[in-house]
Amino acid sequence: SQKIEQNSEALNIQEGKTATLTCNYTNYSPAYLQWYRQDPGRGPVFLLLIRENEKEKRKERLKVTFDTTLKQSLFHITASQPADSATYLCALRGANNLFFGTGTRLTVIP
Amino acid sequence: DGGITQSPKYLFRKEGQNVTLSCEQNLNHDAMYWYRQDPGQGLRLIYYSQIVNDFQKGDIAEGYSVSREKKESFPLTVTSAQKNPTAFYLCASSFDRSSPLHFGNGTRLTVT
């Protein structure tokens, strides 16, 4: 099965800076990769999906890249705001399952 | 508003008792899923259903059971055979298996 590693458990960043979160996977490259946001005590919320033939995807202040050679996806939040503080999860489709990473808890400091 | 409703938000049970967690969706999605989330671990799939009256075991199905009698509903029963049932349980749905998941806000189950 897939093993997914998200760079760190926690990341603190100053308001206005760009936050960069990393998702590394082993084994086979998935057809696509998803990013979710999870707030404490709530279910994850879907943010972006990027396919293996797409190098980059953008949505407002969010940008995702997907490098199948490095087996890595980077998730960027530009001009970060305190409201961006949450846990961010990456997920990859396996044969019968969507595998989730353990997440990175982002804190944006005012 | 379309969405997924999980109830109750908090549930307390004594060891040895079965307990059923509710999940209802009005998104008209065919696929539904149950995940378990524990601190420091990624979401782990318990069961999933791609269509009414059909469901498949996920990675950690032992000690759990489900039913899918209606498209809108996918209840999860945590049986007394589940060795470590205390966890945060998340229900999700998707249009199909390749679509993003819509999650409910979870049920936190505590078994003492």
PDB file of C-alpha atoms in Angstrom:
ATOM      1  CA  SER A   1       0.000   0.000   0.000  1.00  0.00           C
ATOM      2  CA  GLN A   2       1.015   3.625  -0.338  1.00  0.00           C
ATOM      3  CA  LYS A   3       3.067   5.279   2.352  1.00  0.00           C
ATOM      4  CA  ILE A   4       2.605   9.032   2.610  1.00  0.00           C
ATOM      5  CA  GLU A   5       4.780  11.436   4.572  1.00  0.00           C
ATOM      6  CA  GLN A   6       3.922  15.053   5.211  1.00  0.00           C
ATOM      7  CA  ASN A   7       7.004  17.083   5.991  1.00  0.00           C
ATOM      8  CA  SER A   8       6.339  18.050   9.536  1.00  0.00           C
ATOM      9  CA  GLU A   9       3.694  17.778  12.185  1.00  0.00           C
ATOM     10  CA  ALA A  10       3.580  21.509  12.736  1.00  0.00           C
ATOM     11  CA  LEU A  11       4.610  24.627  10.839  1.00  0.00           C
ATOM     12  CA  ASN A  12       4.526  28.175  12.221  1.00  0.00           C
ATOM     13  CA  ILE A  13       4.663  31.100   9.831  1.00  0.00           C
ATOM     14  CA  GLN A  14       4.314  34.876  10.037  1.00  0.00           C
ATOM     15  CA  GLU A  15       1.219  36.466   8.560  1.00  0.00           C
ATOM     16  CA  GLY A  16       1.769  37.588   4.978  1.00  0.00           C
ATOM     17  CA  LYS A  17       4.457  35.024   4.231  1.00  0.00           C
ATOM     18  CA  THR A  18       4.092  32.008   1.954  1.00  0.00           C
ATOM     19  CA  ALA A  19       3.523  28.666   3.655  1.00  0.00           C
ATOM     20  CA  THR A  20       4.894  25.595   1.884  1.00  0.00           C
ATOM     21  CA  LEU A  21       3.772  22.128   2.899  1.00  0.00           C
ATOM     22  CA  THR A  22       5.267  18.913   1.529  1.00  0.00           C
ATOM     23  CA  CYS A  23       3.712  15.556   0.743  1.00  0.00           C
ATOM     24  CA  ASN A  24       6.014  12.662  -0.211  1.00  0.00           C
ATOM     25  CA  TYR A  25       4.847   9.219  -1.223  1.00  0.00           C
ATOM     26  CA  THR A  26       6.447   5.844  -1.893  1.00  0.00           C
ATOM     27  CA  ASN A  27       5.555   3.081  -4.310  1.00  0.00           C
ATOM     28  CA  TYR A  28       3.564   3.803  -7.419  1.00  0.00           C
ATOM     29  CA  SER A  29       2.611   7.250  -8.650  1.00  0.00           C
ATOM     30  CA  PRO A  30      -1.104   7.885  -8.303  1.00  0.00           C
ATOM     31  CA  ALA A  31      -3.257   9.182 -11.128  1.00  0.00           C
ATOM     32  CA  TYR A  32      -4.056  12.209  -8.994  1.00  0.00           C
ATOM     33  CA  LEU A  33      -3.443  13.737  -5.616  1.00  0.00           C
ATOM     34  CA  GLN A  34      -5.784  15.748  -3.394  1.00  0.00           C
ATOM     35  CA  TRP A  35      -5.332  18.305  -0.617  1.00  0.00           C
ATOM     36  CA  TYR A  36      -7.789  18.833   2.233  1.00  0.00           C
ATOM     37  CA  ARG A  37      -8.064  21.276   5.115  1.00  0.00           C
ATOM     38  CA  GLN A  38      -9.190  20.107   8.551  1.00  0.00           C
ATOM     39  CA  ASP A  39     -10.123  22.353  11.474  1.00  0.00           C
ATOM     40  CA  PRO A  40     -10.138  20.990  15.057  1.00  0.00           C
ATOM     41  CA  GLY A  41     -13.142  18.770  15.759  1.00  0.00           C
ATOM     42  CA  ARG A  42     -14.393  19.010  12.174  1.00  0.00           C
ATOM     43  CA  GLY A  43     -14.245  16.851   9.061  1.00  0.00           C
ATOM     44  CA  PRO A  44     -11.713  17.557   6.286  1.00  0.00           C
ATOM     45  CA  VAL A  45     -12.753  19.912   3.501  1.00  0.00           C
ATOM     46  CA  PHE A  46     -11.551  19.352  -0.075  1.00  0.00           C
ATOM     47  CA  LEU A  47      -9.322  22.105  -1.492  1.00  0.00           C
ATOM     48  CA  LEU A  48      -7.574  21.038  -4.691  1.00  0.00           C
ATOM     49  CA  LEU A  49      -6.993  18.046  -6.937  1.00  0.00           C
ATOM     50  CA  ILE A  50      -4.005  17.749  -9.265  1.00  0.00           C
ATOM     51  CA  ARG A  51      -3.585  15.033 -11.898  1.00  0.00           C
ATOM     52  CA  GLU A  52      -0.336  13.290 -12.791  1.00  0.00           C
ATOM     53  CA  ASN A  53      -0.119  15.095 -16.141  1.00  0.00           C
ATOM     54  CA  GLU A  54      -0.517  18.517 -14.483  1.00  0.00           C
ATOM     55  CA  LYS A  55       2.579  20.182 -13.099  1.00  0.00           C
ATOM     56  CA  GLU A  56       0.747  22.928 -11.220  1.00  0.00           C
ATOM     57  CA  LYS A  57      -2.762  23.919 -10.147  1.00  0.00           C
ATOM     58  CA  ARG A  58      -3.912  27.221  -8.646  1.00  0.00           C
ATOM     59  CA  LYS A  59      -6.996  28.374  -6.769  1.00  0.00           C
ATOM     60  CA  GLU A  60      -6.970  31.904  -5.371  1.00  0.00           C
ATOM     61  CA  ARG A  61      -4.046  32.025  -2.885  1.00  0.00           C
ATOM     62  CA  LEU A  62      -3.438  28.283  -3.105  1.00  0.00           C
ATOM     63  CA  LYS A  63      -0.987  26.536  -5.425  1.00  0.00           C
ATOM     64  CA  VAL A  64      -0.235  22.832  -5.712  1.00  0.00           C
ATOM     65  CA  THR A  65       2.580  21.190  -7.651  1.00  0.00           C
ATOM     66  CA  PHE A  66       2.995  17.521  -8.470  1.00  0.00           C
ATOM     67  CA  ASP A  67       6.369  15.981  -9.371  1.00  0.00           C
ATOM     68  CA  THR A  68       6.016  12.288 -10.216  1.00  0.00           C
ATOM     69  CA  THR A  69       9.810  11.933 -10.596  1.00  0.00           C
ATOM     70  CA  LEU A  70      10.459  13.118  -7.051  1.00  0.00           C
ATOM     71  CA  LYS A  71       7.188  11.491  -5.854  1.00  0.00           C
ATOM     72  CA  GLN A  72       6.293  14.730  -4.176  1.00  0.00           C
ATOM     73  CA  SER A  73       3.581  17.359  -4.038  1.00  0.00           C
ATOM     74  CA  LEU A  74       4.049  20.860  -2.653  1.00  0.00           C
ATOM     75  CA  PHE A  75       1.148  22.919  -1.314  1.00  0.00           C
ATOM     76  CA  HIS A  76       1.640  26.694  -1.107  1.00  0.00           C
ATOM     77  CA  ILE A  77      -0.498  29.325   0.586  1.00  0.00           C
ATOM     78  CA  THR A  78       0.590  32.809  -0.441  1.00  0.00           C
ATOM     79  CA  ALA A  79      -0.078  35.946   1.633  1.00  0.00           C
ATOM     80  CA  SER A  80      -0.995  33.706   4.566  1.00  0.00           C
ATOM     81  CA  GLN A  81      -3.598  34.866   7.085  1.00  0.00           C
ATOM     82  CA  PRO A  82      -4.401  33.721  10.647  1.00  0.00           C
ATOM     83  CA  ALA A  83      -7.629  32.230   9.226  1.00  0.00           C
ATOM     84  CA  ASP A  84      -5.449  29.798   7.229  1.00  0.00           C
ATOM     85  CA  SER A  85      -4.411  28.116  10.488  1.00  0.00           C
ATOM     86  CA  ALA A  86      -5.552  24.497  10.270  1.00  0.00           C
ATOM     87  CA  THR A  87      -4.265  21.000   9.553  1.00  0.00           C
ATOM     88  CA  TYR A  88      -3.673  20.232   5.892  1.00  0.00           C
ATOM     89  CA  LEU A  89      -3.902  16.658   4.609  1.00  0.00           C
ATOM     90  CA  CYS A  90      -2.731  15.201   1.325  1.00  0.00           C
ATOM     91  CA  ALA A  91      -4.423  12.124  -0.100  1.00  0.00           C
ATOM     92  CA  LEU A  92      -3.586   9.716  -2.904  1.00  0.00           C
ATOM     93  CA  ARG A  93      -5.823   7.258  -4.662  1.00  0.00           C
ATOM     94  CA  GLY A  94      -4.851   3.595  -4.352  1.00  0.00           C
ATOM     95  CA  ALA A  95      -6.546   0.606  -5.949  1.00  0.00           C
ATOM     96  CA  ASN A  96      -9.486   0.550  -3.549  1.00  0.00           C
ATOM     97  CA  ASN A  97      -8.770   3.359  -1.169  1.00  0.00           C
ATOM     98  CA  LEU A  98      -7.883   7.007  -0.785  1.00  0.00           C
ATOM     99  CA  PHE A  99      -4.741   7.046   1.409  1.00  0.00           C
ATOM    100  CA  PHE A 100      -4.325  10.058   3.670  1.00  0.00           C
ATOM    101  CA  GLY A 101      -1.196  11.506   5.207  1.00  0.00           C
ATOM    102  CA  THR A 102      -1.110  12.385   8.903  1.00  0.00           C
ATOM    103  CA  GLY A 103      -1.294  16.076   8.078  1.00  0.00           C
ATOM    104  CA  THR A 104       0.680  19.228   8.807  1.00  0.00           C
ATOM    105  CA  ARG A 105      -0.702  21.640  11.404  1.00  0.00           C
ATOM    106  CA  LEU A 106      -0.162  25.167  10.118  1.00  0.00           C
ATOM    107  CA  THR A 107      -0.267  28.145  12.468  1.00  0.00           C
ATOM    108  CA  VAL A 108      -0.160  31.641  10.963  1.00  0.00           C
ATOM    109  CA  ILE A 109       1.038  34.136  13.544  1.00  0.00           C
ATOM    110  CA  PRO A 110      -0.391  37.674  13.338  1.00  0.00           C
TER     111      PRO A 110
ATOM    112  CA  ASP B   1     -27.997  23.090   1.812  1.00  0.00           C
ATOM    113  CA  GLY B   2     -26.551  19.784   0.694  1.00  0.00           C
ATOM    114  CA  GLY B   3     -24.196  17.949   2.972  1.00  0.00           C
ATOM    115  CA  ILE B   4     -23.427  15.055   5.257  1.00  0.00           C
ATOM    116  CA  THR B   5     -24.839  14.809   8.758  1.00  0.00           C
ATOM    117  CA  GLN B   6     -23.246  12.676  11.413  1.00  0.00           C
ATOM    118  CA  SER B   7     -24.897  12.162  14.745  1.00  0.00           C
ATOM    119  CA  PRO B   8     -24.315  12.379  17.577  1.00  0.00           C
ATOM    120  CA  LYS B   9     -21.216  14.571  17.835  1.00  0.00           C
ATOM    121  CA  TYR B  10     -20.115  12.894  21.074  1.00  0.00           C
ATOM    122  CA  LEU B  11     -20.940   9.359  22.163  1.00  0.00           C
ATOM    123  CA  PHE B  12     -20.037   7.527  25.344  1.00  0.00           C
ATOM    124  CA  ARG B  13     -20.403   3.796  25.839  1.00  0.00           C
ATOM    125  CA  LYS B  14     -19.360   1.132  28.263  1.00  0.00           C
ATOM    126  CA  GLU B  15     -17.005  -1.592  27.119  1.00  0.00           C
ATOM    127  CA  GLY B  16     -18.860  -4.610  25.766  1.00  0.00           C
ATOM    128  CA  GLN B  17     -21.724  -2.634  24.260  1.00  0.00           C
ATOM    129  CA  ASN B  18     -22.385  -2.281  20.550  1.00  0.00           C
ATOM    130  CA  VAL B  19     -22.977   1.254  19.315  1.00  0.00           C
ATOM    131  CA  THR B  20     -24.265   2.593  15.982  1.00  0.00           C
ATOM    132  CA  LEU B  21     -23.070   5.844  14.432  1.00  0.00           C
ATOM    133  CA  SER B  22     -25.397   7.605  12.033  1.00  0.00           C
ATOM    134  CA  CYS B  23     -24.438   9.095   8.648  1.00  0.00           C
ATOM    135  CA  GLU B  24     -26.924  10.719   6.269  1.00  0.00           C
ATOM    136  CA  GLN B  25     -26.211  12.595   3.022  1.00  0.00           C
ATOM    137  CA  ASN B  26     -28.455  14.607   0.719  1.00  0.00           C
ATOM    138  CA  LEU B  27     -25.859  15.131  -2.011  1.00  0.00           C
ATOM    139  CA  ASN B  28     -27.234  12.282  -4.144  1.00  0.00           C
ATOM    140  CA  HIS B  29     -23.802  10.641  -4.051  1.00  0.00           C
ATOM    141  CA  ASP B  30     -23.440   6.957  -4.889  1.00  0.00           C
ATOM    142  CA  ALA B  31     -20.268   6.284  -2.880  1.00  0.00           C
ATOM    143  CA  MET B  32     -20.023   6.505   0.912  1.00  0.00           C
ATOM    144  CA  TYR B  33     -17.146   5.823   3.285  1.00  0.00           C
ATOM    145  CA  TRP B  34     -16.295   5.449   6.962  1.00  0.00           C
ATOM    146  CA  TYR B  35     -12.883   6.526   8.225  1.00  0.00           C
ATOM    147  CA  ARG B  36     -11.339   6.433  11.649  1.00  0.00           C
ATOM    148  CA  GLN B  37      -8.913   9.148  12.807  1.00  0.00           C
ATOM    149  CA  ASP B  38      -6.511   8.694  15.723  1.00  0.00           C
ATOM    150  CA  PRO B  39      -3.924  11.210  16.968  1.00  0.00           C
ATOM    151  CA  GLY B  40      -0.707  11.035  14.937  1.00  0.00           C
ATOM    152  CA  GLN B  41      -2.222   8.736  12.325  1.00  0.00           C
ATOM    153  CA  GLY B  42      -3.750   9.412   8.962  1.00  0.00           C
ATOM    154  CA  LEU B  43      -7.369   8.650   8.266  1.00  0.00           C
ATOM    155  CA  ARG B  44      -7.864   4.901   7.935  1.00  0.00           C
ATOM    156  CA  LEU B  45     -10.656   3.384   5.876  1.00  0.00           C
ATOM    157  CA  ILE B  46     -13.058   1.094   7.714  1.00  0.00           C
ATOM    158  CA  TYR B  47     -15.735   0.347   5.079  1.00  0.00           C
ATOM    159  CA  TYR B  48     -16.937   1.831   1.825  1.00  0.00           C
ATOM    160  CA  SER B  49     -19.980   1.425  -0.372  1.00  0.00           C
ATOM    161  CA  GLN B  50     -20.186   2.286  -4.050  1.00  0.00           C
ATOM    162  CA  ILE B  51     -23.875   1.548  -4.442  1.00  0.00           C
ATOM    163  CA  VAL B  52     -26.955   0.666  -2.430  1.00  0.00           C
ATOM    164  CA  ASN B  53     -26.958  -2.859  -0.951  1.00  0.00           C
ATOM    165  CA  ASP B  54     -23.232  -3.286  -1.599  1.00  0.00           C
ATOM    166  CA  PHE B  55     -20.240  -2.504   0.611  1.00  0.00           C
ATOM    167  CA  GLN B  56     -16.588  -3.502   0.895  1.00  0.00           C
ATOM    168  CA  LYS B  57     -14.141  -3.833   3.763  1.00  0.00           C
ATOM    169  CA  GLY B  58     -11.433  -1.240   4.068  1.00  0.00           C
ATOM    170  CA  ASP B  59      -8.079  -1.585   5.797  1.00  0.00           C
ATOM    171  CA  ILE B  60      -9.395  -1.888   9.371  1.00  0.00           C
ATOM    172  CA  ALA B  61     -12.847  -3.497   9.134  1.00  0.00           C
ATOM    173  CA  GLU B  62     -12.437  -5.958  12.002  1.00  0.00           C
ATOM    174  CA  GLY B  63     -14.906  -5.237  14.819  1.00  0.00           C
ATOM    175  CA  TYR B  64     -17.118  -3.019  12.649  1.00  0.00           C
ATOM    176  CA  SER B  65     -20.211  -3.607  10.522  1.00  0.00           C
ATOM    177  CA  VAL B  66     -22.198  -1.436   8.099  1.00  0.00           C
ATOM    178  CA  SER B  67     -25.355  -1.495   6.028  1.00  0.00           C
ATOM    179  CA  ARG B  68     -26.428   0.438   2.924  1.00  0.00           C
ATOM    180  CA  GLU B  69     -30.167  -0.054   2.540  1.00  0.00           C
ATOM    181  CA  LYS B  70     -30.767   3.479   1.253  1.00  0.00           C
ATOM    182  CA  LYS B  71     -28.631   5.726  -0.931  1.00  0.00           C
ATOM    183  CA  GLU B  72     -28.747   8.481   1.683  1.00  0.00           C
ATOM    184  CA  SER B  73     -27.736   6.440   4.705  1.00  0.00           C
ATOM    185  CA  PHE B  74     -24.630   4.468   5.716  1.00  0.00           C
ATOM    186  CA  PRO B  75     -24.687   3.629   9.450  1.00  0.00           C
ATOM    187  CA  LEU B  76     -21.625   2.153  11.158  1.00  0.00           C
ATOM    188  CA  THR B  77     -21.881  -0.259  14.086  1.00  0.00           C
ATOM    189  CA  VAL B  78     -18.910  -0.520  16.405  1.00  0.00           C
ATOM    190  CA  THR B  79     -19.163  -3.947  17.982  1.00  0.00           C
ATOM    191  CA  SER B  80     -17.750  -5.236  21.238  1.00  0.00           C
ATOM    192  CA  ALA B  81     -15.199  -7.146  19.142  1.00  0.00           C
ATOM    193  CA  GLN B  82     -13.391  -3.905  18.267  1.00  0.00           C
ATOM    194  CA  LYS B  83     -10.381  -3.899  20.576  1.00  0.00           C
ATOM    195  CA  ASN B  84      -9.753  -0.154  20.676  1.00  0.00           C
ATOM    196  CA  PRO B  85     -12.955   1.645  19.699  1.00  0.00           C
ATOM    197  CA  THR B  86     -12.261   5.068  21.222  1.00  0.00           C
ATOM    198  CA  ALA B  87     -11.591   7.363  18.250  1.00  0.00           C
ATOM    199  CA  PHE B  88     -12.919  10.118  15.992  1.00  0.00           C
ATOM    200  CA  TYR B  89     -15.116   8.612  13.269  1.00  0.00           C
ATOM    201  CA  LEU B  90     -15.651  10.383   9.953  1.00  0.00           C
ATOM    202  CA  CYS B  91     -18.229   9.590   7.298  1.00  0.00           C
ATOM    203  CA  ALA B  92     -17.744  10.801   3.739  1.00  0.00           C
ATOM    204  CA  SER B  93     -19.424  10.592   0.363  1.00  0.00           C
ATOM    205  CA  SER B  94     -18.419  11.187  -3.253  1.00  0.00           C
ATOM    206  CA  PHE B  95     -20.115  11.314  -6.621  1.00  0.00           C
ATOM    207  CA  ASP B  96     -17.974   8.381  -7.720  1.00  0.00           C
ATOM    208  CA  ARG B  97     -14.696   6.750  -6.660  1.00  0.00           C
ATOM    209  CA  SER B  98     -12.523   9.252  -8.490  1.00  0.00           C
ATOM    210  CA  SER B  99     -14.265  12.365  -7.152  1.00  0.00           C
ATOM    211  CA  PRO B 100     -13.183  14.333  -4.073  1.00  0.00           C
ATOM    212  CA  LEU B 101     -14.730  13.353  -0.760  1.00  0.00           C
ATOM    213  CA  HIS B 102     -17.279  15.375   1.184  1.00  0.00           C
ATOM    214  CA  PHE B 103     -16.939  14.719   4.909  1.00  0.00           C
ATOM    215  CA  GLY B 104     -19.318  15.042   7.815  1.00  0.00           C
ATOM    216  CA  ASN B 105     -18.134  16.697  11.033  1.00  0.00           C
ATOM    217  CA  GLY B 106     -17.468  13.432  12.770  1.00  0.00           C
ATOM    218  CA  THR B 107     -18.548  11.535  15.855  1.00  0.00           C
ATOM    219  CA  ARG B 108     -16.144  11.283  18.781  1.00  0.00           C
ATOM    220  CA  LEU B 109     -16.711   7.908  20.447  1.00  0.00           C
ATOM    221  CA  THR B 110     -15.381   7.220  23.917  1.00  0.00           C
ATOM    222  CA  VAL B 111     -15.595   3.698  25.323  1.00  0.00           C
ATOM    223  CA  THR B 112     -14.706   3.145  28.963  1.00  0.00           C
TER     224      THR B 112
END
